[in-house]
Coordinates of C-alpha atoms and ligand atoms in Angstrom, one line a residue:
X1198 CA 141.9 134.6 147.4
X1199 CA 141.9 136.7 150.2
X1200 CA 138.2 138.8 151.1
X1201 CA 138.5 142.4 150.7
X1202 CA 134.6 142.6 152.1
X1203 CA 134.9 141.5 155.8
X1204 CA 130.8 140.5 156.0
X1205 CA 131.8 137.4 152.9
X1206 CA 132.5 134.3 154.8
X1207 CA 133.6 130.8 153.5
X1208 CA 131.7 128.0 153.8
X1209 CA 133.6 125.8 156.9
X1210 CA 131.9 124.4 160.1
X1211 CA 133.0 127.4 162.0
X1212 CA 131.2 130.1 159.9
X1213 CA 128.2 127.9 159.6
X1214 CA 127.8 127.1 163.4
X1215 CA 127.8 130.9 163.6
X1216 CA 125.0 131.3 160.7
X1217 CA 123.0 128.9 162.9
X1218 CA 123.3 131.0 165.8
X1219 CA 122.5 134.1 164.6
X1220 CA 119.5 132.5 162.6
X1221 CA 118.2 131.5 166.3
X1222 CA 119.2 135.0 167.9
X1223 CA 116.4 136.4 165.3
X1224 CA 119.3 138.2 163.3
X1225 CA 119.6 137.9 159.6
X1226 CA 122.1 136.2 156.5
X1227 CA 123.0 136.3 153.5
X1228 CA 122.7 132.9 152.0
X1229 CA 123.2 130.9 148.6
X1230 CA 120.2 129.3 146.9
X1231 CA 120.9 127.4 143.5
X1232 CA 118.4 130.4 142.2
X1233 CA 119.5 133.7 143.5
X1234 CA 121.0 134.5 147.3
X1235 CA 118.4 135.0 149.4
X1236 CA 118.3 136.9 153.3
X1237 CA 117.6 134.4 155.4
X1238 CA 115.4 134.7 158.9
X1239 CA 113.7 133.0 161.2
X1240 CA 110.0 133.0 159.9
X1241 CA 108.1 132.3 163.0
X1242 CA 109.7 135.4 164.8
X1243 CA 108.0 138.9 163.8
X1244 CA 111.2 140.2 164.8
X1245 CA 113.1 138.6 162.2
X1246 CA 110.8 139.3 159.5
X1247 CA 110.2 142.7 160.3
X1248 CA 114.3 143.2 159.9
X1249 CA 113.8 141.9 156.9
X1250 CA 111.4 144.1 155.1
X1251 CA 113.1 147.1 156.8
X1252 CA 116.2 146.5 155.0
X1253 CA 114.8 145.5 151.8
X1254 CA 112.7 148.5 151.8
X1255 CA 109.5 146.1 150.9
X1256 CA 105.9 146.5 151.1
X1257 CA 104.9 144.8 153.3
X1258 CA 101.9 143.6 151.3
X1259 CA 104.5 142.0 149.4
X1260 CA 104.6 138.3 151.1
X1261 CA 107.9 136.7 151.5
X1262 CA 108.6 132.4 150.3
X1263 CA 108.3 130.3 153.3
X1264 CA 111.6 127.5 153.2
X1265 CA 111.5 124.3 154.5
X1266 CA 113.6 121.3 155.0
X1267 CA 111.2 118.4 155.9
X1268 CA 107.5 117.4 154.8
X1269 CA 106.8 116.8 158.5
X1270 CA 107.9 120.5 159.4
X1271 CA 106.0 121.9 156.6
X1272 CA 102.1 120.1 157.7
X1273 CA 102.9 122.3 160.3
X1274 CA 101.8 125.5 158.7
X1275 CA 99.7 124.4 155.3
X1276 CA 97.1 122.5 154.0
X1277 CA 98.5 120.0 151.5
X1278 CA 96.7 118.2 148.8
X1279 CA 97.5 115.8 145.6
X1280 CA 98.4 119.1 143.4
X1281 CA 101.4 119.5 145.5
X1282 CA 102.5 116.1 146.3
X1283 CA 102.9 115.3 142.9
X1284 CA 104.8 118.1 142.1
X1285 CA 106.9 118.3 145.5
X1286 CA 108.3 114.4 144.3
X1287 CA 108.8 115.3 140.9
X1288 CA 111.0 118.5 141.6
X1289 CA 112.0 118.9 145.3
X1290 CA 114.2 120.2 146.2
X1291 CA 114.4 122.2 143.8
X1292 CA 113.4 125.9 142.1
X1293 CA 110.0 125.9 142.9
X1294 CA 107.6 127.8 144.9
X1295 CA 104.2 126.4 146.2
X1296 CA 101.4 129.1 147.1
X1297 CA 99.3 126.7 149.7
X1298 CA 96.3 127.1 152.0
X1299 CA 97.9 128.5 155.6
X1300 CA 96.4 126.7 158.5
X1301 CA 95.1 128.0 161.3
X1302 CA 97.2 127.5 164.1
X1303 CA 101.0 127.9 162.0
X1304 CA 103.1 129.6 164.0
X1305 CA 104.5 132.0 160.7
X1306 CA 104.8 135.3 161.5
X1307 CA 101.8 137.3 160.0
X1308 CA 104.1 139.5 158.5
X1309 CA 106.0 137.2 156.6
X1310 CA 102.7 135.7 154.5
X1311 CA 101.5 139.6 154.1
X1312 CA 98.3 138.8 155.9
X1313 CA 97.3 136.2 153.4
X1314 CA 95.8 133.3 154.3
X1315 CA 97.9 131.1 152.0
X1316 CA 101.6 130.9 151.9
X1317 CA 104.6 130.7 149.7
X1318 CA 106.8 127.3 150.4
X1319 CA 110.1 126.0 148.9
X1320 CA 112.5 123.3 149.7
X1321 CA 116.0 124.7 148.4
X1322 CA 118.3 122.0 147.1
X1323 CA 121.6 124.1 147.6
X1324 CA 123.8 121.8 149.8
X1325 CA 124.9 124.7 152.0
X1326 CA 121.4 126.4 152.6
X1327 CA 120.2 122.6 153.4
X1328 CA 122.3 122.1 156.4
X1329 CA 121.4 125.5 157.9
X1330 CA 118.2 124.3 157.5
X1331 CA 118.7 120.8 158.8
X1332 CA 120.4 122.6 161.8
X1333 CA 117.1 124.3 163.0
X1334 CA 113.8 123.7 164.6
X1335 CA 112.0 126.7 162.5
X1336 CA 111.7 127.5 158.5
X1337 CA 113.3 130.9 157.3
X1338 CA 111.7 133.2 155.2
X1339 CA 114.4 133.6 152.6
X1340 CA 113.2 137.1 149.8
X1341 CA 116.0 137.4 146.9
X1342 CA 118.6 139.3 148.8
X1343 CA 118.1 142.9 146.9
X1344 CA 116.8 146.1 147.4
X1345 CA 112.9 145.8 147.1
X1346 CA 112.2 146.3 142.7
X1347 CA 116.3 145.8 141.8
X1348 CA 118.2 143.2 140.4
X1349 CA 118.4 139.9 142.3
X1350 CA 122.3 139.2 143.9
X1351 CA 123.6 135.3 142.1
X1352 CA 126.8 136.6 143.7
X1353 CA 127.9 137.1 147.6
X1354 CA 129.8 140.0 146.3
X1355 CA 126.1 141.0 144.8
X1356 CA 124.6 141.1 148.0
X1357 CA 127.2 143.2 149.5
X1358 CA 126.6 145.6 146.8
X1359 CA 122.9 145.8 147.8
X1360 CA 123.3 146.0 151.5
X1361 CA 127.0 147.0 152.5
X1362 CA 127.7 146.6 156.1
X1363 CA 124.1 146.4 157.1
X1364 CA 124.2 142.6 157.0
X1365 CA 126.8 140.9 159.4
X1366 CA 126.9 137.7 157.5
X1367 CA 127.0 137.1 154.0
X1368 CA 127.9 132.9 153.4
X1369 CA 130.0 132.6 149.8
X1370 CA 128.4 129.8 148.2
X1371 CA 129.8 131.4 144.8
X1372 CA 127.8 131.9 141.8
X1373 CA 124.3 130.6 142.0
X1374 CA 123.8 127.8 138.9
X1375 CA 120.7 128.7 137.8
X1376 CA 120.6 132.4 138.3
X1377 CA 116.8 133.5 138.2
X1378 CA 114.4 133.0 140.7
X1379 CA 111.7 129.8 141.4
X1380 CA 108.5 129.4 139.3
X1381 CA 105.8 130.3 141.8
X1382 CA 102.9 127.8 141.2
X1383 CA 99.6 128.6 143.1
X1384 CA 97.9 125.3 144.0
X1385 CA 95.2 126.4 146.1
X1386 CA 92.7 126.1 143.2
X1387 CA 93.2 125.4 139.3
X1388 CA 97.3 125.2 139.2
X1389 CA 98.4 128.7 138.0
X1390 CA 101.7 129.7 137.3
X1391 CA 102.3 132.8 138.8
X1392 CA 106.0 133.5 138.4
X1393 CA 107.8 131.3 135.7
X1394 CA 111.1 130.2 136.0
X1395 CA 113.2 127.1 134.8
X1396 CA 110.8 124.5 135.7
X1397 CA 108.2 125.4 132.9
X1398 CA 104.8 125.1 131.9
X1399 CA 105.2 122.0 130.3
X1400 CA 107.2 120.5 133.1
X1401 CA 104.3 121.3 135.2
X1402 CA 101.6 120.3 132.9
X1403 CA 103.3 117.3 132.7
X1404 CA 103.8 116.2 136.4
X1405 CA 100.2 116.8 136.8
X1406 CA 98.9 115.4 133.5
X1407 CA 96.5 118.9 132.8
X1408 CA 96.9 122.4 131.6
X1409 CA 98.1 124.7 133.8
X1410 CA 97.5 128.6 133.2
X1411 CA 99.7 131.4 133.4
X1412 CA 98.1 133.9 135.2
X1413 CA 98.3 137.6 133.5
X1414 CA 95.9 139.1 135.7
X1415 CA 97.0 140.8 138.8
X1416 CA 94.7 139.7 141.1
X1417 CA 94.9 141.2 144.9
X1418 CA 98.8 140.6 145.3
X1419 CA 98.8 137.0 143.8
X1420 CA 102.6 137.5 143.1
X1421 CA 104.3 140.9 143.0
X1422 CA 106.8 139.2 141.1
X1423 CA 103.9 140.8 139.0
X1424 CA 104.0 144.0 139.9
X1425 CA 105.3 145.8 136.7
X1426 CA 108.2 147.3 137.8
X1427 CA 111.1 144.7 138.7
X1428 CA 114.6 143.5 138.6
X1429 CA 115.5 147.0 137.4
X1430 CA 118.9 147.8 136.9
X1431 CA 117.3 151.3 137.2
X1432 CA 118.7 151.8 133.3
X1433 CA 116.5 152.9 130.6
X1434 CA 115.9 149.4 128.5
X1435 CA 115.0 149.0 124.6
X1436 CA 113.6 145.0 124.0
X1437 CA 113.5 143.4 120.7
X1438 CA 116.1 145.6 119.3
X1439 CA 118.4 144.5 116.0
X1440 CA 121.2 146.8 116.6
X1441 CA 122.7 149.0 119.7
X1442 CA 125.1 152.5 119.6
X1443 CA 128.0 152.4 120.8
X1444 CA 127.3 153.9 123.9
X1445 CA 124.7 151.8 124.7
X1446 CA 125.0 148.5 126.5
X1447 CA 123.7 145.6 124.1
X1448 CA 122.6 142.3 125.8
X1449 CA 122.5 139.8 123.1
X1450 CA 122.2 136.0 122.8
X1451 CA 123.9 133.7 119.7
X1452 CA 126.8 133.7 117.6
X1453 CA 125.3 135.9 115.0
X1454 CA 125.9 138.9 116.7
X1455 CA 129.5 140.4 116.7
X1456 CA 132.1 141.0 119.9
X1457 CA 132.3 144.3 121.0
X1458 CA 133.4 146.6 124.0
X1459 CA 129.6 147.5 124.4
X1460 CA 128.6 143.7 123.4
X1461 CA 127.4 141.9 126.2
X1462 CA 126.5 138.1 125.0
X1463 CA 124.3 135.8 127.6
X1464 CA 125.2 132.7 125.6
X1465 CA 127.6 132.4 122.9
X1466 CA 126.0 128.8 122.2
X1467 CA 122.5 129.9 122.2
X1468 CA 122.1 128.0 125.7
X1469 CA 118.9 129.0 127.8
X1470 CA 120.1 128.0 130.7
X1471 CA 123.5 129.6 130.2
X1472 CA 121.4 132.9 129.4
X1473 CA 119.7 132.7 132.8
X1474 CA 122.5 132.5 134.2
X1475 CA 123.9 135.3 133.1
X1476 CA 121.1 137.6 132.9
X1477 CA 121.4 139.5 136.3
X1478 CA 125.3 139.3 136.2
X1479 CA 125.2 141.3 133.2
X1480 CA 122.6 143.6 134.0
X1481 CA 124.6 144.3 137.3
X1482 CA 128.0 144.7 135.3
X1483 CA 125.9 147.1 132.7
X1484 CA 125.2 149.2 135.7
X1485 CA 128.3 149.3 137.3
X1486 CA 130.2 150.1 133.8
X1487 CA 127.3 153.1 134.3
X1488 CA 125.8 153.1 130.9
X1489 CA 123.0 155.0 130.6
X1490 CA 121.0 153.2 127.9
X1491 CA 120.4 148.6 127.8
X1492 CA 119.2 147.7 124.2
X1493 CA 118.4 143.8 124.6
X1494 CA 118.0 141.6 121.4
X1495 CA 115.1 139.3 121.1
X1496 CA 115.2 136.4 123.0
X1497 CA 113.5 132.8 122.3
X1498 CA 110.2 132.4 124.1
X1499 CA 110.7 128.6 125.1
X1500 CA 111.5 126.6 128.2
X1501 CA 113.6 129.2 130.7
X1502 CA 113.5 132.0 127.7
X1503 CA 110.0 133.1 129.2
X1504 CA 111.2 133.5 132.6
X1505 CA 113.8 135.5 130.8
X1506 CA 111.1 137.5 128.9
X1507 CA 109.6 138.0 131.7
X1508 CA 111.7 139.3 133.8
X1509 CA 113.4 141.5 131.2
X1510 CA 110.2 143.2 130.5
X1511 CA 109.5 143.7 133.8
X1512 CA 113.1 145.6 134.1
X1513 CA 112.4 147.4 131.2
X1514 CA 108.8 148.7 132.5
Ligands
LIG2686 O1 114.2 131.5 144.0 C1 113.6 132.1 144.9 O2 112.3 131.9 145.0 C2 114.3 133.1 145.8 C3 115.3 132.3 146.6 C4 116.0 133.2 147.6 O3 114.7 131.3 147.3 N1 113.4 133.8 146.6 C5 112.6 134.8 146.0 O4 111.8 135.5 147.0 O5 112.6 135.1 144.8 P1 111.2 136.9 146.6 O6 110.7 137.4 148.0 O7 112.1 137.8 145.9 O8 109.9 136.6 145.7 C6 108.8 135.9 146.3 C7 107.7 135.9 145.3 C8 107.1 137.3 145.2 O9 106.7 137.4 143.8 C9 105.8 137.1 146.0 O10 104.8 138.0 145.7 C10 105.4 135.7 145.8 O11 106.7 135.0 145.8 N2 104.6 135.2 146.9 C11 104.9 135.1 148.2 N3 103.9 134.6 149.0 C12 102.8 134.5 148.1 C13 101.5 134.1 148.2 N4 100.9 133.8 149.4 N5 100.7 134.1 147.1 C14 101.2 134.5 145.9 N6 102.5 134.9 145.7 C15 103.3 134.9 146.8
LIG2687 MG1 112.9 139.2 144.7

């Protein structure tokens, strides 16, 4: 199928040798992860970042995830300890974020870590984003690829919704497979998770053989992930509701509900994972289709269904 948005590329050696080169000019991409797509830039240049919180529109309090390809290139710019090695072998690469201790001399740019003296780090397993990475001597600060508070892009077409011309390349990796952002687990004291996602609490608790907390609180700016207001479709949103009118939008999940024109179901089967999946597709298709109210039935609270919760209510704020 032919493009009809000239910033979409295919994946071939040509289009990535010229993601690579633009990456080391300090300019910025679109890129797959298996989460979301994320904008990708070179995260020891100030220049890069700063493009990137321009365009996203985000505070800049608001610290961006730090990605890596090797162990050796990540000592570089954090403190590790046992917390993380345990966890970094158990699910690396893979959708999770580390919050570690910043060392001294890293050569991140301030920006990027918000001033903090600890830092976001993920090692992305999607095969396309690895060879970009493999490609170059620095790590890229890779944000979800949306307007700073909207819904995250699991599509290239997505991100070209969010940003239009104002990124000059956009990689199709086609739909994302897991569709909702990384847990964020802080591990710079007492594990704390700080954004959950579909490696859960008990996946965690489990790899390091103790409770782990979610944390509620909002200290400081541990994850504005917590901030209250996020992923909005920018859609007035009813949770927990048994029934929708026909001009509303109703986001349901199982076979008991009925099909319908205003029916949207995120899985049919009663699949978590499928829901995940389809959660920010739908919201984006709800807001295209330019309802004006989102009724969402209830949702199960285990495994993914919390990061679902979570960032349903969070839409919903
Ligand atoms: O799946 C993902 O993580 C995607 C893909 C593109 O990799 N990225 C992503 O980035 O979701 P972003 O910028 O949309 O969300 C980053 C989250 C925010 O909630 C931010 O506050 C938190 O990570 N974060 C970053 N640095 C932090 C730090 N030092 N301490 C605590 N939280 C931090
Ligand atoms: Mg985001």
């Amino acid at each position: 199928m032919k493009n009809i948005y000239s910033n979409i590329f295919k994946v071939n050696n040509k289009n990535l040798s010229k993601v690579i080169n633009y990456l080391k000019k300090k300019e910025l991409v679109g890129v797959p992860t298996e989460t979301v797509y994320g904008l990708a830039g070179n995260a020891y240049s100030s220049k890069a970042v700063k493009k990137i919180y321009f365009l996203k529109e985000r505070p800049y309090k608001n610290p961006l995830i730090i990605h890596y390809f090797t162990l050796e290139q990540l000592k570089k710019d954090v403190e590790l300890n046992n917390n993380f090695f345990k966890l970094y072998k158990r699910f690396s690469p893979g959708p999770i974020t580390f919050v570690l201790k910043k060392k001294k001399n890293s050569l991140l740019s301030k920006m990027a870590t918000g001033n903090l003296n600890t830092v976001a780090v993920r090692f992305p397993k999607n095969k396309i984003l690895v060879k970009i990475l493999k490609s170059l001597s620095f790590p890229l600060a890779i944000p979800s690829a949306n307007k700073s508070s909207r819904i995250s892009p699991v599509s290239a077409q997505d991100v070209v919704q969010e940003f239009h011309r104002s990124i000059k390349i956009i990689l199709d990796g086609g739909s994302c497979r897991i569709g909702l952002e990384s847990t964020v687990v802080d591990l710079t004291s007492r594990p704390r998770i700080l954004r959950p996602g579909l490696i859960s609490l008990a996946d965690i608790s489990k790899a390091l053989n103790k409770k782990i907390i979610i944390s509620k609180v909002l200290r400081k700016i541990k994850a504005p992930g917590m901030l209250k207001r996020h992923y909005s479709p920018g859609i007035p949103m009813k949770l927990n509701q048994i029934k929708a009118k026909k001009n509303e939008a109703f986001i349901v999940f199982g076979k008991k509900y009925k099909k319908g024109k205003n029916i949207f179901n995120l899985s049919y089967k009663s699949n978590l994972n499928e829901a995940a999946r389809n959660l920010y597709k739908t919201l984006r298709l709800i807001k295209n289709k330019n309802y004006k109210m989102i009724c969402v039935s209830s949702i199960p609270e285990n495994g993914i269904g919390l990061a679902i919760n979570d960032r349903l209510s969070r839409a919903a704020n």
